[in-house]
Amino acid sequence: MAAAAECDVVMAATEPELLDDEETKREAESFKEQGNAYYAKKDYNEAYNYYTKAIDMCPKNASYYGNRAATLMMLGRFREALGDAQQSVRLDDSFVRGHLREGKCHLSLGNAMAACRSFQRALELDHKNTQAQQEFKNANAVMEYEKIAETDFEKRDFRKVVFCMDRALEFAPACHRFKILKAECLAMLGRYPEAQSVASDILRMDSTNADALYVRGLCLYYEDCIEKAVQFFVQALRMAPDHEKACIACRNAKALKAKKEDGNKAFKEGNYKLAYELYTEALGIDPNNIKTNAKLYCNRGTVNSKLRKLDDAIEDCTNAVKLDDTYIKAYLRRAQCYMDTEQYEEAVRDYEKVYQTEKTKEHKQLLKNAQLELKKSKRKDYYKILGVDKNASEDEIKKAYRKRALMHHPDRHSGASAEVQKEEEKKFKEVGEAFTILSDPKKKTRYDSGQDLDEEGMNMADFDANNIFKAFFGGPGGFSFEASGPGNFFFQFG
């Protein structure tokens, strides 16, 4: 009787337990079904809530974790999804979908090698599974893109790296490492807004990401916002004191800022030699900083122009616009140097570039002046023909004409070859032309202002140099050339 009572007691205690367990499973299944319904409607947040309720009711059910992992993946929460997928295969190693989801999470986060292991396990369980086969290929493709990108980064082929990372991110959209590498390369290519956008997206999700802080600083550094860049580099180093790239960039930024400021100070003080040396030292700090180096080249070009080393100044400004073809100041500086060295065609080209970019009255006038000088340069240079300065006085012009006219007079070269006679006759005529223009104040003014002399009926083609010569020396018999020996002549006034 005692035994029967104990058995009853046992039965009485166990039966409700079994009923409760079955009830729990039914309730959990109900939550799962509701989760499935919300998942089908793409309401992933509600689906997540119901799958979580199912897990709370039955924490040992692999499929519940698998379903919640799928939902988290749709929400882009791959790291949390990975935890659920791993739990699902821990509970049931034969759960193929669990292994697929684990692999997919690894791949999305950029861990292609771990993804391969998960997909291999899925194929071991179901060797005909086409999804596992395709995902395995995708994971291997990502590893190949990583390998190529690493090699190309060393070669500084940043465009190729960006291409590889774009392809890899198609399979690994949540991989911060790939995004950071792409952003860094975009910065190196001068595509700063794109690089900033990628880094900012990461920082919105993780404000302490040292790599993203470094890239933000790098963009500012390459845009010549050095002070702000240093702040980001310092912040990155606070998050990761051993961040080598941030450390180097921070050091370079501080050195560049100091050298440039010292160079500017020396220039303002008129110490052009020291300024030249400081700008040159600054240019050696970081060849990758295109925008700052363009300014340094232009600054050094300004120093060279002050030192009257105009060819060096032109070369520095050319280097500046090679680095930054939108740098107006460098074009203006080079154009002025071209003007100073009478390279008017080049000056006009630079001023045209400037005026097309910034249509100001000042730039229009500079272009007009250069065009005028170019036009004047294509005419005969009467000052050069007479061998006088553009500011020569009336007496200096007369003396120069007397000397040149006698030097090139045809009678003086009557014994020379026909070729020499022809050349000297040409020069004699040019000297007469030059004197006719420069000795007449009105004509000289028109000539100096670049106006066409033919507009006043001064047709130089019909010009007679002998008449000018006779008028200057007092008419016929005013003087004569006589030979004093072979090849030697002197003149006499009558």
Short mmCIF file of N, CA, C and O in Angstrom, two decimals, residues 142 145 161-172:
data_model
loop_
_atom_site.label_atom_id
_atom_site.label_comp_id
_atom_site.label_asym_id
_atom_site.label_seq_id
_atom_site.Cartn_x
_atom_site.Cartn_y
_atom_site.Cartn_z
N VAL A 142 36.07 36.83 -52.47
CA VAL A 142 36.41 37.90 -51.53
C VAL A 142 37.86 37.76 -51.07
O VAL A 142 38.60 38.75 -50.99
N TYR A 145 40.03 39.04 -53.84
CA TYR A 145 40.01 40.51 -53.91
C TYR A 145 40.88 41.12 -52.81
O TYR A 145 41.59 42.10 -53.05
N VAL A 161 42.74 49.25 -55.91
CA VAL A 161 42.31 48.84 -54.57
C VAL A 161 40.84 49.19 -54.37
O VAL A 161 40.06 48.38 -53.86
N VAL A 162 40.45 50.41 -54.78
CA VAL A 162 39.05 50.83 -54.65
C VAL A 162 38.15 49.88 -55.44
O VAL A 162 37.09 49.46 -54.95
N PHE A 163 38.59 49.51 -56.64
CA PHE A 163 37.81 48.56 -57.45
C PHE A 163 37.63 47.23 -56.71
O PHE A 163 36.53 46.69 -56.63
N CYS A 164 38.73 46.69 -56.18
CA CYS A 164 38.67 45.40 -55.47
C CYS A 164 37.78 45.48 -54.24
O CYS A 164 37.01 44.55 -53.95
N MET A 165 37.88 46.58 -53.49
CA MET A 165 37.06 46.72 -52.29
C MET A 165 35.58 46.88 -52.63
O MET A 165 34.71 46.38 -51.92
N ASP A 166 35.29 47.57 -53.73
CA ASP A 166 33.88 47.67 -54.17
C ASP A 166 33.31 46.30 -54.48
O ASP A 166 32.16 45.99 -54.12
N ARG A 167 34.12 45.48 -55.16
CA ARG A 167 33.66 44.12 -55.50
C ARG A 167 33.48 43.29 -54.22
O ARG A 167 32.51 42.56 -54.06
N ALA A 168 34.45 43.38 -53.31
CA ALA A 168 34.40 42.61 -52.06
C ALA A 168 33.21 43.03 -51.21
O ALA A 168 32.53 42.20 -50.59
N LEU A 169 32.92 44.35 -51.20
CA LEU A 169 31.81 44.86 -50.38
C LEU A 169 30.44 44.44 -50.90
O LEU A 169 29.45 44.51 -50.17
N GLU A 170 30.38 43.99 -52.13
CA GLU A 170 29.12 43.45 -52.65
C GLU A 170 28.73 42.18 -51.87
O GLU A 170 27.55 41.89 -51.69
N PHE A 171 29.74 41.44 -51.41
CA PHE A 171 29.51 40.22 -50.64
C PHE A 171 29.68 40.46 -49.15
O PHE A 171 29.17 39.68 -48.33
N ALA A 172 30.42 41.53 -48.79
CA ALA A 172 30.71 41.80 -47.38
C ALA A 172 30.30 43.23 -47.03
O ALA A 172 31.14 44.07 -46.68
#
